Amino acid sequence: MALFVVWRDSVVGVGEAWRRLTVWERHADVVPLTRITVVEGGGGGVGTVFVARSGVGGLTFDDPMEVAVWRPPAGGRAGFCRLVKQGSFVTGWAEIEVRPGAGGGSRVVWREELRVRWVPRLFDSLVGWVARWVFGRAVRRLLARP
């Protein structure tokens, strides 16, 4: 499994950063060749299931995820969300933490462990590097877009 961590600081406050990162359909705006569909529990909390479909033409795969932990930021406490990947092609988990940052902004920490089926473990470091780049870019773009 490839484990990676992405940190991003933002001028956006904690509540707004949380909203921008946890409206799941918005991720399709910043991840190339991906569509997101919420299929169960559209409120975003525990039990919400959504599917990221990535690819082109007949070369697509689904990455279904379920929200396992949902603690929005409140009263100065950081927000925390854990997603469990339920697919047959990509498995693992992702955690999103949004905490207060400098000057009223926020700090986002995105941790993820993923395994891509049919990719030998020998390539885990490469998979982690690519995923860190893709998700780092996605987080930066989500935080920049209202």
mmCIF file of C-alpha atoms in Angstrom:
data_model
loop_
_atom_site.group_PDB
_atom_site.id
_atom_site.type_symbol
_atom_site.label_atom_id
_atom_site.label_comp_id
_atom_site.label_asym_id
_atom_site.label_seq_id
_atom_site.Cartn_x
_atom_site.Cartn_y
_atom_site.Cartn_z
ATOM 1 C CA MET A 1 0.000 0.000 0.000
ATOM 2 C CA ALA A 2 1.130 3.527 -0.728
ATOM 3 C CA LEU A 3 0.819 5.927 2.190
ATOM 4 C CA PHE A 4 1.091 9.653 1.590
ATOM 5 C CA VAL A 5 0.344 12.903 3.395
ATOM 6 C CA VAL A 6 -0.438 16.322 1.919
ATOM 7 C CA TRP A 7 -0.415 19.581 3.951
ATOM 8 C CA ARG A 8 -1.843 22.819 2.631
ATOM 9 C CA ASP A 9 -2.253 26.167 4.376
ATOM 10 C CA SER A 10 -5.014 28.481 3.258
ATOM 11 C CA VAL A 11 -6.297 31.977 3.992
ATOM 12 C CA VAL A 12 -9.794 30.438 3.958
ATOM 13 C CA GLY A 13 -11.249 29.873 7.436
ATOM 14 C CA VAL A 14 -11.745 26.403 8.890
ATOM 15 C CA GLY A 15 -15.505 26.179 8.241
ATOM 16 C CA GLU A 16 -15.240 27.288 4.633
ATOM 17 C CA ALA A 17 -12.229 25.038 3.967
ATOM 18 C CA TRP A 18 -14.189 22.089 5.393
ATOM 19 C CA ARG A 19 -17.145 22.880 3.132
ATOM 20 C CA ARG A 20 -14.959 23.203 0.036
ATOM 21 C CA LEU A 21 -13.261 19.859 0.704
ATOM 22 C CA THR A 22 -16.323 17.823 1.707
ATOM 23 C CA VAL A 23 -18.788 18.708 -1.033
ATOM 24 C CA TRP A 24 -17.707 15.541 -2.822
ATOM 25 C CA GLU A 25 -19.003 16.454 -6.282
ATOM 26 C CA ARG A 26 -16.619 19.469 -6.333
ATOM 27 C CA HIS A 27 -13.630 17.114 -6.519
ATOM 28 C CA ALA A 28 -14.585 16.341 -10.118
ATOM 29 C CA ASP A 29 -13.890 20.005 -10.949
ATOM 30 C CA VAL A 30 -10.225 19.620 -10.004
ATOM 31 C CA VAL A 31 -9.361 15.962 -10.690
ATOM 32 C CA PRO A 32 -8.943 15.362 -14.426
ATOM 33 C CA LEU A 33 -11.133 12.803 -16.202
ATOM 34 C CA THR A 34 -13.240 12.179 -13.082
ATOM 35 C CA ARG A 35 -16.952 12.405 -12.295
ATOM 36 C CA ILE A 36 -18.361 12.109 -8.771
ATOM 37 C CA THR A 37 -21.820 10.843 -7.938
ATOM 38 C CA VAL A 38 -23.258 10.682 -4.422
ATOM 39 C CA VAL A 39 -25.287 7.469 -4.348
ATOM 40 C CA GLU A 40 -26.380 7.311 -0.711
ATOM 41 C CA GLY A 41 -26.827 9.808 2.123
ATOM 42 C CA GLY A 42 -26.362 13.143 0.377
ATOM 43 C CA GLY A 43 -25.880 15.010 3.681
ATOM 44 C CA GLY A 44 -22.188 14.185 3.769
ATOM 45 C CA GLY A 45 -22.093 12.511 7.177
ATOM 46 C CA VAL A 46 -21.377 8.943 8.268
ATOM 47 C CA GLY A 47 -22.835 6.460 5.808
ATOM 48 C CA THR A 48 -22.628 8.771 2.791
ATOM 49 C CA VAL A 49 -21.453 6.775 -0.212
ATOM 50 C CA PHE A 50 -20.108 8.348 -3.381
ATOM 51 C CA VAL A 51 -18.404 7.027 -6.479
ATOM 52 C CA ALA A 52 -15.543 8.635 -8.350
ATOM 53 C CA ARG A 53 -15.544 7.380 -11.940
ATOM 54 C CA SER A 54 -12.236 8.066 -13.652
ATOM 55 C CA GLY A 55 -10.988 7.393 -17.150
ATOM 56 C CA VAL A 56 -11.763 7.898 -20.809
ATOM 57 C CA GLY A 57 -14.159 5.937 -22.995
ATOM 58 C CA GLY A 58 -14.081 2.230 -22.160
ATOM 59 C CA LEU A 59 -10.999 2.622 -19.963
ATOM 60 C CA THR A 60 -12.735 3.706 -16.776
ATOM 61 C CA PHE A 61 -12.902 2.475 -13.218
ATOM 62 C CA ASP A 62 -15.123 3.247 -10.262
ATOM 63 C CA ASP A 63 -13.722 4.208 -6.879
ATOM 64 C CA PRO A 64 -16.632 3.900 -4.415
ATOM 65 C CA MET A 65 -16.063 5.462 -0.983
ATOM 66 C CA GLU A 66 -18.035 5.600 2.239
ATOM 67 C CA VAL A 67 -17.779 8.208 4.967
ATOM 68 C CA ALA A 68 -16.835 6.249 8.119
ATOM 69 C CA VAL A 69 -16.072 9.174 10.468
ATOM 70 C CA TRP A 70 -17.577 12.662 10.224
ATOM 71 C CA ARG A 71 -16.677 15.386 12.735
ATOM 72 C CA PRO A 72 -17.157 18.859 11.253
ATOM 73 C CA PRO A 73 -15.135 21.654 12.855
ATOM 74 C CA ALA A 74 -16.875 23.298 15.800
ATOM 75 C CA GLY A 75 -15.929 25.463 18.746
ATOM 76 C CA GLY A 76 -12.277 25.751 17.743
ATOM 77 C CA ARG A 77 -11.967 21.992 17.269
ATOM 78 C CA ALA A 78 -10.513 20.667 13.999
ATOM 79 C CA GLY A 79 -12.785 18.925 11.514
ATOM 80 C CA PHE A 80 -12.017 15.299 10.705
ATOM 81 C CA CYS A 81 -13.400 12.918 8.105
ATOM 82 C CA ARG A 82 -12.365 9.351 7.246
ATOM 83 C CA LEU A 83 -13.311 7.738 3.951
ATOM 84 C CA VAL A 84 -13.069 4.013 3.280
ATOM 85 C CA LYS A 85 -12.471 2.992 -0.320
ATOM 86 C CA GLN A 86 -14.722 0.066 -1.230
ATOM 87 C CA GLY A 87 -13.717 -0.633 -4.797
ATOM 88 C CA SER A 88 -12.236 -3.689 -6.410
ATOM 89 C CA PHE A 89 -9.573 -1.683 -8.282
ATOM 90 C CA VAL A 90 -8.543 0.898 -5.660
ATOM 91 C CA THR A 91 -8.717 0.094 -1.946
ATOM 92 C CA GLY A 92 -7.587 1.822 1.218
ATOM 93 C CA TRP A 93 -8.693 4.914 3.120
ATOM 94 C CA ALA A 94 -8.365 8.681 3.200
ATOM 95 C CA GLU A 95 -8.505 11.113 6.100
ATOM 96 C CA ILE A 96 -9.169 14.827 5.814
ATOM 97 C CA GLU A 97 -8.354 17.073 8.761
ATOM 98 C CA VAL A 98 -9.067 20.810 8.715
ATOM 99 C CA ARG A 99 -7.649 22.780 11.638
ATOM 100 C CA PRO A 100 -7.137 26.445 12.447
ATOM 101 C CA GLY A 101 -4.163 27.993 10.715
ATOM 102 C CA ALA A 102 -2.257 31.242 10.851
ATOM 103 C CA GLY A 103 -4.116 34.539 10.731
ATOM 104 C CA GLY A 104 -7.619 33.070 10.852
ATOM 105 C CA GLY A 105 -6.944 30.723 7.941
ATOM 106 C CA SER A 106 -6.786 26.956 7.975
ATOM 107 C CA ARG A 107 -4.382 24.072 7.620
ATOM 108 C CA VAL A 108 -5.523 20.980 5.749
ATOM 109 C CA VAL A 109 -3.900 17.607 6.306
ATOM 110 C CA TRP A 110 -4.904 14.886 3.827
ATOM 111 C CA ARG A 111 -3.636 11.391 4.671
ATOM 112 C CA GLU A 112 -4.289 8.486 2.392
ATOM 113 C CA GLU A 113 -3.317 4.879 2.071
ATOM 114 C CA LEU A 114 -4.188 3.259 -1.214
ATOM 115 C CA ARG A 115 -3.581 0.082 -3.092
ATOM 116 C CA VAL A 116 -4.096 -0.212 -6.833
ATOM 117 C CA ARG A 117 -4.988 -3.710 -7.972
ATOM 118 C CA TRP A 118 -2.584 -5.339 -10.416
ATOM 119 C CA VAL A 119 0.146 -2.808 -9.621
ATOM 120 C CA PRO A 120 3.025 -4.655 -7.922
ATOM 121 C CA ARG A 121 4.028 -3.412 -4.462
ATOM 122 C CA LEU A 122 7.414 -2.641 -5.972
ATOM 123 C CA PHE A 123 5.731 0.480 -7.420
ATOM 124 C CA ASP A 124 4.142 1.668 -4.150
ATOM 125 C CA SER A 125 6.576 4.573 -3.804
ATOM 126 C CA LEU A 126 5.809 5.713 -7.372
ATOM 127 C CA VAL A 127 2.047 5.358 -6.759
ATOM 128 C CA GLY A 128 2.444 7.376 -3.544
ATOM 129 C CA TRP A 129 4.434 10.103 -5.306
ATOM 130 C CA VAL A 130 1.862 10.437 -8.107
ATOM 131 C CA ALA A 131 -1.067 10.369 -5.658
ATOM 132 C CA ARG A 132 0.582 12.995 -3.429
ATOM 133 C CA TRP A 133 1.035 15.253 -6.460
ATOM 134 C CA VAL A 134 -2.541 14.721 -7.747
ATOM 135 C CA PHE A 135 -4.217 15.171 -4.357
ATOM 136 C CA GLY A 136 -1.964 18.062 -3.344
ATOM 137 C CA ARG A 137 -2.964 19.853 -6.524
ATOM 138 C CA ALA A 138 -6.644 18.983 -5.973
ATOM 139 C CA VAL A 139 -6.642 20.275 -2.382
ATOM 140 C CA ARG A 140 -4.927 23.507 -3.439
ATOM 141 C CA ARG A 141 -7.496 24.053 -6.204
ATOM 142 C CA LEU A 142 -10.479 23.202 -3.987
ATOM 143 C CA LEU A 143 -9.306 25.690 -1.384
ATOM 144 C CA ALA A 144 -8.823 28.368 -4.050
ATOM 145 C CA ARG A 145 -12.308 28.007 -5.555
ATOM 146 C CA PRO A 146 -15.343 29.493 -3.785
#
